[in-house]
CSV table of C-alpha atoms and ligand atoms in Angstrom, one decimal:
chain,number,residue,atom,x,y,z
A,1,MET,CA,-22.0,-14.4,-5.2
A,2,ILE,CA,-25.0,-12.2,-5.2
A,3,SER,CA,-26.9,-12.4,-8.5
A,4,LEU,CA,-25.5,-10.0,-11.1
A,5,ASP,CA,-28.9,-8.3,-11.5
A,6,LYS,CA,-28.7,-7.2,-7.9
A,7,LEU,CA,-25.1,-6.2,-8.1
A,8,VAL,CA,-25.3,-4.0,-11.2
A,9,ARG,CA,-26.4,-0.4,-11.0
A,10,LYS,CA,-30.1,-0.2,-12.1
A,11,ASN,CA,-29.4,2.4,-14.8
A,12,ILE,CA,-26.9,0.0,-16.4
A,13,LEU,CA,-29.2,-3.0,-16.1
A,14,SER,CA,-32.0,-1.2,-17.9
A,15,LEU,CA,-29.7,0.6,-20.4
A,16,THR,CA,-30.3,0.2,-24.1
A,17,PRO,CA,-26.8,0.5,-25.5
A,18,TYR,CA,-25.9,2.6,-28.5
A,19,SER,CA,-26.5,0.6,-31.7
A,20,SER,CA,-24.1,1.3,-34.5
A,21,ALA,CA,-24.5,0.7,-38.2
A,22,ARG,CA,-22.1,-2.2,-37.8
A,23,ASP,CA,-24.2,-3.7,-35.0
A,24,GLU,CA,-27.3,-3.6,-37.1
A,25,PHE,CA,-25.8,-5.1,-40.2
A,26,LYS,CA,-23.0,-7.6,-39.9
A,27,GLY,CA,-21.8,-9.5,-42.9
A,28,GLU,CA,-20.8,-9.2,-46.5
A,29,ALA,CA,-22.3,-6.8,-49.0
A,30,GLU,CA,-21.2,-4.9,-52.0
A,31,VAL,CA,-22.3,-1.4,-51.2
A,32,PHE,CA,-22.2,0.1,-47.7
A,33,LEU,CA,-24.2,3.3,-47.4
A,34,ASP,CA,-25.3,2.9,-43.8
A,35,ALA,CA,-22.7,4.5,-41.6
A,36,ASN,CA,-22.1,8.0,-43.2
A,37,GLU,CA,-18.5,7.0,-43.8
A,38,SER,CA,-16.4,8.4,-46.6
A,39,PRO,CA,-16.2,6.1,-49.7
A,40,PHE,CA,-12.6,7.3,-50.2
A,41,ASN,CA,-9.2,6.9,-48.6
A,42,SER,CA,-9.4,3.2,-48.1
A,43,PRO,CA,-8.2,1.4,-46.0
A,44,TYR,CA,-9.1,3.7,-43.0
A,45,ASN,CA,-12.4,5.2,-44.2
A,46,ARG,CA,-14.6,2.5,-42.6
A,47,TYR,CA,-15.4,2.1,-38.9
A,48,PRO,CA,-13.7,-0.9,-37.2
A,49,ASP,CA,-15.4,-4.0,-35.9
A,50,PRO,CA,-17.0,-2.8,-32.6
A,51,LEU,CA,-16.6,-6.2,-31.0
A,52,GLN,CA,-13.2,-7.0,-32.5
A,53,LEU,CA,-14.2,-10.6,-33.4
A,54,LYS,CA,-11.1,-11.5,-35.4
A,55,VAL,CA,-8.9,-10.4,-32.7
A,56,LYS,CA,-10.9,-12.2,-30.0
A,57,GLU,CA,-10.8,-15.4,-32.0
A,58,LYS,CA,-7.0,-15.2,-32.0
A,59,ILE,CA,-6.9,-14.4,-28.3
A,60,SER,CA,-9.4,-17.2,-27.6
A,61,VAL,CA,-7.0,-19.7,-29.1
A,62,LEU,CA,-4.0,-18.1,-27.4
A,63,LYS,CA,-5.5,-18.2,-24.0
A,64,ASN,CA,-7.9,-21.1,-24.4
A,65,ILE,CA,-10.9,-19.0,-23.3
A,66,PRO,CA,-14.2,-18.7,-25.2
A,67,VAL,CA,-14.7,-15.5,-27.3
A,68,ASP,CA,-17.8,-14.5,-25.3
A,69,GLN,CA,-15.7,-14.4,-22.1
A,70,ILE,CA,-13.2,-11.9,-23.6
A,71,PHE,CA,-13.5,-8.1,-23.5
A,72,LEU,CA,-10.9,-5.8,-25.1
A,73,GLY,CA,-10.3,-2.3,-23.9
A,74,ASN,CA,-8.1,0.7,-24.6
A,75,GLY,CA,-5.5,-0.6,-22.2
A,76,SER,CA,-6.4,-2.3,-18.9
A,77,ASP,CA,-7.4,1.2,-17.7
A,78,GLU,CA,-10.7,1.0,-19.7
A,79,PRO,CA,-12.0,-2.2,-18.1
A,80,ILE,CA,-10.9,-0.9,-14.6
A,81,ASP,CA,-13.1,2.3,-15.2
A,82,LEU,CA,-16.0,0.4,-16.8
A,83,ILE,CA,-16.2,-2.2,-14.0
A,84,ILE,CA,-16.5,0.6,-11.4
A,85,ARG,CA,-19.1,2.4,-13.5
A,86,ILE,CA,-21.2,-0.8,-14.0
A,87,PHE,CA,-21.3,-1.9,-10.4
A,88,CYS,CA,-20.8,1.2,-8.2
A,89,GLU,CA,-23.5,3.8,-7.5
A,90,PRO,CA,-21.6,7.1,-7.0
A,91,THR,CA,-21.5,8.5,-3.4
A,92,LYS,CA,-23.1,5.2,-2.2
A,93,ASP,CA,-21.1,2.1,-3.1
A,94,ASN,CA,-17.4,1.6,-2.4
A,95,VAL,CA,-14.5,-0.5,-3.6
A,96,VAL,CA,-11.8,-2.2,-1.5
A,97,ALA,CA,-8.2,-2.7,-2.7
A,98,ILE,CA,-4.9,-3.8,-1.4
A,99,ASP,CA,-2.4,-1.1,-0.3
A,100,PRO,CA,0.0,-0.5,-1.9
A,101,THR,CA,-1.0,-1.3,-5.4
A,102,TYR,CA,-1.5,0.1,-8.9
A,103,GLY,CA,-2.7,3.7,-8.8
A,104,MET,CA,-5.4,3.5,-11.4
A,105,TYR,CA,-8.0,1.7,-9.2
A,106,LYS,CA,-8.1,4.6,-6.9
A,107,VAL,CA,-8.1,7.3,-9.6
A,108,ALA,CA,-10.9,5.5,-11.5
A,109,ALA,CA,-12.9,5.2,-8.3
A,110,GLN,CA,-12.4,8.9,-7.5
A,111,ILE,CA,-13.3,10.0,-11.0
A,112,ASN,CA,-16.6,8.1,-10.6
A,113,ASN,CA,-17.1,9.5,-7.1
A,114,VAL,CA,-16.9,6.1,-5.6
A,115,GLU,CA,-15.3,5.6,-2.2
A,116,TYR,CA,-12.0,3.8,-2.3
A,117,ILE,CA,-11.0,1.8,0.8
A,118,PRO,CA,-7.3,0.8,0.8
A,119,VAL,CA,-6.4,-2.2,3.1
A,120,SER,CA,-2.8,-2.6,4.0
A,121,LEU,CA,-0.7,-5.6,3.0
A,122,ASN,CA,1.7,-6.7,5.8
A,123,GLU,CA,5.3,-5.5,5.8
A,124,ASN,CA,6.3,-8.4,3.6
A,125,PHE,CA,3.6,-7.2,1.1
A,126,GLU,CA,1.5,-10.4,1.8
A,127,LEU,CA,-2.2,-10.6,1.4
A,128,ASP,CA,-4.5,-11.4,4.4
A,129,ALA,CA,-7.9,-12.4,3.0
A,130,GLN,CA,-9.7,-12.1,6.3
A,131,ASN,CA,-8.4,-8.6,6.8
A,132,ILE,CA,-9.7,-7.6,3.3
A,133,LEU,CA,-13.1,-9.2,4.0
A,134,ASN,CA,-13.3,-7.5,7.4
A,135,ASN,CA,-12.9,-4.1,5.6
A,136,CYS,CA,-15.8,-4.8,3.3
A,137,ASN,CA,-19.4,-3.7,4.1
A,138,ALA,CA,-22.8,-4.0,2.5
A,139,SER,CA,-21.9,-1.3,0.0
A,140,THR,CA,-18.7,-2.9,-1.2
A,141,LYS,CA,-19.2,-4.0,-4.8
A,142,ILE,CA,-15.6,-4.7,-6.0
A,143,ILE,CA,-12.3,-5.9,-4.5
A,144,PHE,CA,-9.2,-5.0,-6.5
A,145,LEU,CA,-6.3,-7.4,-6.2
A,146,CYS,CA,-3.1,-7.3,-8.3
A,147,SER,CA,-0.8,-10.3,-8.6
A,148,PRO,CA,2.1,-10.0,-9.2
A,149,ASN,CA,1.5,-6.7,-7.5
A,150,ASN,CA,2.7,-3.3,-8.6
A,151,PRO,CA,4.9,-1.7,-7.1
A,152,THR,CA,5.8,-4.5,-4.6
A,153,ALA,CA,6.6,-7.0,-7.4
A,154,ASN,CA,5.4,-10.1,-5.5
A,155,TYR,CA,2.8,-12.7,-6.3
A,156,LEU,CA,-0.1,-12.8,-3.8
A,157,ASP,CA,-0.7,-16.1,-2.0
A,158,GLU,CA,-3.0,-18.2,-4.1
A,159,HIS,CA,-5.0,-19.6,-1.1
A,160,GLU,CA,-5.7,-16.1,0.2
A,161,ILE,CA,-7.0,-15.0,-3.2
A,162,ARG,CA,-9.2,-18.1,-3.3
A,163,LYS,CA,-10.6,-17.3,0.2
A,164,ILE,CA,-11.6,-13.8,-1.1
A,165,LEU,CA,-13.2,-15.3,-4.3
A,166,GLN,CA,-15.2,-17.8,-2.3
A,167,GLN,CA,-16.3,-15.5,0.6
A,168,PHE,CA,-16.9,-12.1,-1.1
A,169,GLU,CA,-20.3,-11.7,-2.5
A,170,GLY,CA,-19.4,-9.0,-5.1
A,171,ILE,CA,-16.9,-8.7,-8.0
A,172,VAL,CA,-13.2,-9.6,-7.5
A,173,VAL,CA,-10.9,-8.0,-10.1
A,174,LEU,CA,-7.5,-9.8,-10.3
A,175,ASP,CA,-5.0,-7.7,-12.3
A,176,GLU,CA,-2.5,-10.1,-13.9
A,177,ALA,CA,-0.6,-7.5,-15.9
A,178,TYR,CA,2.8,-9.1,-15.0
A,179,ILE,CA,1.7,-12.8,-15.0
A,180,ASP,CA,4.0,-13.7,-17.9
A,181,PHE,CA,7.0,-12.9,-15.8
A,182,SER,CA,5.8,-15.1,-12.9
A,183,ALA,CA,6.4,-18.8,-12.2
A,184,HIS,CA,3.0,-18.9,-10.5
A,185,LYS,CA,-0.2,-19.9,-12.2
A,186,SER,CA,-2.7,-17.5,-13.7
A,187,PHE,CA,-6.4,-17.6,-12.4
A,188,LEU,CA,-7.6,-17.3,-16.0
A,189,HIS,CA,-8.8,-20.9,-16.1
A,190,GLU,CA,-10.9,-20.5,-12.9
A,191,LEU,CA,-13.6,-18.3,-14.4
A,192,ASP,CA,-16.1,-21.3,-14.2
A,193,THR,CA,-15.2,-21.9,-10.6
A,194,TYR,CA,-15.6,-18.3,-9.6
A,195,PRO,CA,-18.4,-16.5,-11.3
A,196,ASN,CA,-17.4,-13.2,-9.6
A,197,LEU,CA,-13.9,-13.2,-11.0
A,198,VAL,CA,-12.6,-10.7,-13.5
A,199,VAL,CA,-9.0,-11.3,-14.7
A,200,LEU,CA,-7.2,-8.4,-16.3
A,201,GLN,CA,-4.2,-9.0,-18.6
A,202,THR,CA,-2.5,-6.6,-21.1
A,203,PHE,CA,-0.4,-6.5,-24.2
A,204,SER,CA,1.6,-3.6,-22.6
A,205,LYS,CA,4.2,-5.5,-20.7
A,206,ALA,CA,5.5,-8.9,-21.8
A,207,TRP,CA,4.3,-8.4,-25.4
A,208,GLY,CA,6.1,-5.1,-25.6
A,209,LEU,CA,3.0,-3.2,-27.0
A,210,ALA,CA,2.3,-0.5,-24.5
A,211,ALA,CA,1.9,2.0,-27.4
A,212,ILE,CA,-1.0,0.3,-29.1
A,213,ARG,CA,-3.2,0.4,-26.0
A,214,LEU,CA,-4.8,-3.1,-25.8
A,215,GLY,CA,-6.0,-4.6,-22.5
A,216,MET,CA,-8.0,-7.7,-21.9
A,217,ALA,CA,-10.7,-8.6,-19.4
A,218,PHE,CA,-11.8,-12.2,-18.9
A,219,ALA,CA,-15.0,-13.1,-17.0
A,220,GLN,CA,-18.2,-15.0,-17.2
A,221,LYS,CA,-20.2,-14.0,-20.3
A,222,ASP,CA,-22.8,-12.0,-18.4
A,223,ILE,CA,-20.1,-9.7,-17.1
A,224,ILE,CA,-18.6,-9.4,-20.5
A,225,HIS,CA,-22.0,-8.5,-21.9
A,226,LEU,CA,-22.3,-5.6,-19.4
A,227,LEU,CA,-18.8,-4.3,-20.4
A,228,ASN,CA,-19.8,-4.4,-24.0
A,229,LYS,CA,-23.0,-2.5,-23.2
A,230,VAL,CA,-21.2,0.4,-21.5
A,231,LYS,CA,-18.0,0.8,-23.6
A,232,TYR,CA,-17.6,3.3,-26.4
A,233,PRO,CA,-18.8,1.7,-29.6
A,234,TYR,CA,-15.5,1.7,-31.4
A,235,ASN,CA,-13.1,1.6,-28.4
A,236,ILE,CA,-10.4,-0.4,-30.2
A,237,ASN,CA,-9.2,1.3,-33.4
A,238,LEU,CA,-8.4,-0.5,-36.7
A,239,LEU,CA,-4.7,0.1,-36.5
A,240,THR,CA,-4.5,-1.6,-33.1
A,241,GLN,CA,-6.7,-4.5,-34.3
A,242,GLN,CA,-4.5,-5.0,-37.4
A,243,HIS,CA,-1.3,-4.7,-35.4
A,244,ILE,CA,-2.3,-7.2,-32.7
A,245,LEU,CA,-3.4,-9.8,-35.3
A,246,LYS,CA,0.1,-9.8,-36.7
A,247,ALA,CA,1.8,-9.6,-33.2
A,248,ILE,CA,-0.1,-12.6,-31.8
A,249,GLU,CA,1.3,-14.8,-34.6
A,250,ASP,CA,4.7,-14.5,-33.0
A,251,THR,CA,4.3,-15.8,-29.5
A,252,GLU,CA,7.8,-17.1,-29.6
A,253,LYS,CA,9.2,-13.6,-29.9
A,254,LYS,CA,7.2,-12.7,-26.7
A,255,ASN,CA,8.4,-15.8,-24.9
A,256,SER,CA,12.0,-15.1,-25.9
A,257,TRP,CA,11.7,-11.5,-24.6
A,258,VAL,CA,10.3,-12.8,-21.4
A,259,ARG,CA,13.2,-15.3,-21.0
A,260,THR,CA,15.7,-12.5,-21.7
A,261,ILE,CA,14.1,-10.2,-19.1
A,262,LEU,CA,14.1,-12.9,-16.5
A,263,GLN,CA,17.8,-13.6,-17.1
A,264,ASN,CA,18.6,-9.9,-17.0
A,265,ARG,CA,16.5,-9.5,-13.8
A,266,GLN,CA,18.5,-12.2,-12.1
A,267,GLU,CA,21.8,-10.6,-13.1
A,268,LEU,CA,20.5,-7.1,-12.1
A,269,ILE,CA,19.5,-8.4,-8.7
A,270,GLU,CA,22.9,-10.1,-8.1
A,271,GLN,CA,24.7,-6.9,-9.0
A,272,LEU,CA,22.5,-4.7,-6.9
A,273,GLN,CA,23.1,-7.0,-3.9
A,274,THR,CA,26.8,-6.1,-4.0
A,275,LEU,CA,26.1,-2.4,-3.6
A,276,PRO,CA,26.4,-1.0,-0.1
A,277,LEU,CA,23.7,1.6,-0.7
A,278,VAL,CA,21.2,-1.2,-1.4
A,279,GLN,CA,19.5,-2.2,1.8
A,280,ARG,CA,16.9,-4.7,0.6
A,281,ILE,CA,15.7,-6.2,-2.7
A,282,TYR,CA,12.2,-7.5,-2.4
A,283,PRO,CA,11.3,-10.8,-4.1
A,284,THR,CA,10.0,-10.2,-7.6
A,285,ASP,CA,7.6,-12.0,-9.9
A,286,ALA,CA,7.5,-9.1,-12.4
A,287,ASN,CA,9.7,-7.3,-14.9
A,288,PHE,CA,10.8,-4.9,-12.2
A,289,VAL,CA,12.5,-4.9,-8.8
A,290,LEU,CA,11.6,-2.9,-5.7
A,291,VAL,CA,14.7,-1.8,-4.0
A,292,LYS,CA,15.1,-0.2,-0.6
A,293,VAL,CA,18.1,2.2,-0.4
A,294,GLN,CA,19.5,4.5,2.2
A,295,ASP,CA,18.0,7.7,0.9
A,296,ALA,CA,15.7,7.1,-2.1
A,297,ASN,CA,15.3,10.8,-2.9
A,298,VAL,CA,19.0,11.3,-3.1
A,299,VAL,CA,19.6,8.2,-5.2
A,300,TYR,CA,16.7,9.1,-7.5
A,301,GLN,CA,18.0,12.6,-8.1
A,302,PHE,CA,21.5,11.4,-8.7
A,303,LEU,CA,20.2,9.0,-11.3
A,304,VAL,CA,18.2,11.7,-13.0
A,305,GLU,CA,21.4,13.7,-13.3
A,306,GLN,CA,23.0,10.6,-15.0
A,307,LYS,CA,20.0,10.6,-17.4
A,308,ILE,CA,18.6,7.4,-15.9
A,309,ILE,CA,15.0,7.4,-14.7
A,310,VAL,CA,13.7,4.9,-12.2
A,311,ARG,CA,10.4,5.3,-10.3
A,312,ASN,CA,10.7,6.8,-6.8
A,313,ARG,CA,8.1,5.0,-4.7
A,314,SER,CA,9.4,6.5,-1.4
A,315,ASN,CA,6.1,8.2,-0.6
A,316,VAL,CA,4.0,5.1,-1.2
A,317,HIS,CA,2.6,3.2,1.8
A,318,LEU,CA,5.1,0.6,3.1
A,319,CYS,CA,7.6,1.6,0.5
A,320,ASN,CA,9.6,4.2,2.3
A,321,ASN,CA,13.0,4.7,0.6
A,322,CYS,CA,12.1,2.3,-2.2
A,323,LEU,CA,12.9,2.7,-5.9
A,324,ARG,CA,11.0,0.7,-8.5
A,325,ILE,CA,13.4,-0.3,-11.2
A,326,THR,CA,12.2,-1.8,-14.5
A,327,VAL,CA,14.5,-4.5,-15.9
A,328,GLY,CA,16.0,-3.1,-19.1
A,329,THR,CA,18.4,-4.5,-21.7
A,330,LYS,CA,21.7,-5.8,-20.5
A,331,GLU,CA,23.3,-2.5,-21.5
A,332,GLU,CA,20.7,-0.4,-19.8
A,333,ASN,CA,21.1,-2.4,-16.6
A,334,LEU,CA,24.9,-2.1,-16.7
A,335,GLN,CA,24.5,1.7,-17.2
A,336,LEU,CA,22.3,1.9,-14.1
A,337,LEU,CA,24.7,-0.3,-12.1
A,338,SER,CA,27.8,1.8,-13.1
A,339,ALA,CA,26.0,5.0,-12.2
A,340,LEU,CA,25.1,3.6,-8.7
A,341,LYS,CA,28.7,2.6,-8.2
A,342,LYS,CA,29.8,6.1,-9.2
A,343,MET,CA,27.4,7.5,-6.7
A,344,LYS,CA,29.1,5.6,-3.8
A,345,ILE,CA,32.4,7.1,-4.8
A,346,LYS,CA,30.8,10.5,-4.9
A,347,ILE,CA,29.4,10.1,-1.4
A,348,ASP,CA,32.6,8.7,0.0
A,349,SER,CA,34.8,11.4,-1.3
B,1,PLP,C1,1.2,-1.6,-16.4
B,1,PLP,C2,0.0,-2.1,-15.6
B,1,PLP,C3,-1.2,-2.3,-16.3
B,1,PLP,C4,-1.3,-2.1,-17.8
B,1,PLP,O1,-2.1,-1.1,-18.1
B,1,PLP,P1,-2.5,-0.8,-19.6
B,1,PLP,O2,-3.5,0.2,-19.5
B,1,PLP,O3,-3.0,-2.1,-20.2
B,1,PLP,O4,-1.2,-0.4,-20.3
B,1,PLP,C5,-2.3,-2.8,-15.7
B,1,PLP,N1,-2.2,-3.1,-14.3
B,1,PLP,C6,-1.0,-2.9,-13.7
B,1,PLP,C7,-1.0,-3.3,-12.2
B,1,PLP,C8,0.1,-2.4,-14.3
B,1,PLP,O5,1.2,-2.2,-13.6
């Protein structure tokens, strides 16, 4: 990897970050008159901890990662945007990403006026490291990988990911939003092996907490330091911090939800396979399945009429006539299946 100082934008390297009252005085006191807060309406009148130390200590135990290698963001979307802003000079640098993948990498690059270079997976949605590396140039600062990938649902080959981590001189962001649903190993414990690795995880999927907006980035501490420099001072509000402290206590609840979803996923796949309109179900390591049907637009529209919403991915690269179906409860999945069966009758008659 190139040294971080050379990789980072100069304005970010020399930036003096905003220093809040809570940055300048941390600790216990009797009277706080330093932040222009209201003295009334406790418990929400005070600014929250800008570095979310209590939350990070819990996450540190949960993930077995040191506190100074953890960044918390307003969803994963925040670290995605910040990493681009930290490393990419607008109109000059570029980022490379697998195609198809999660749409936010491209949007975040475009908002920052940073060129986005999509590199196609093969028709089985597999990653070819050499092909990714061949599409990088001297101005490529970041490679975005997503495993298990969205919307293709598959886990990317570990050895191909390693090749990229070893050979690429810039930052590799590996988005593991769906890792809890996968039998494959996370790269979380390889941060010491790969100083250019940033692993993204989230509380939005397996933990069932999409509404509280809490995403995690894990990386070597110098990268975390840069993220902390650039973020909004109070990016994680107190309600979210309090809620996650409670939720983290109950990992068994999360684990049992994951087990249920994996069971429901298996049943859903088996039932979908019996339907003539289903042409192909792609292998999944996530809480959704990508399904190729005869005419995705027609099926999508029919399901909307039945008040069932899936994601039509038909216009996405390599996903022609594909629907992305999130695994729901048993009842929700049965409702979907019975609607799809009804559709066959409608077409036949
Ligand atoms: C859902 C998802 C996320 C989660 O985003 P949040 O902002 O944390 O809710 C991240 N990456 C991928 C690939 C996703 O599909």
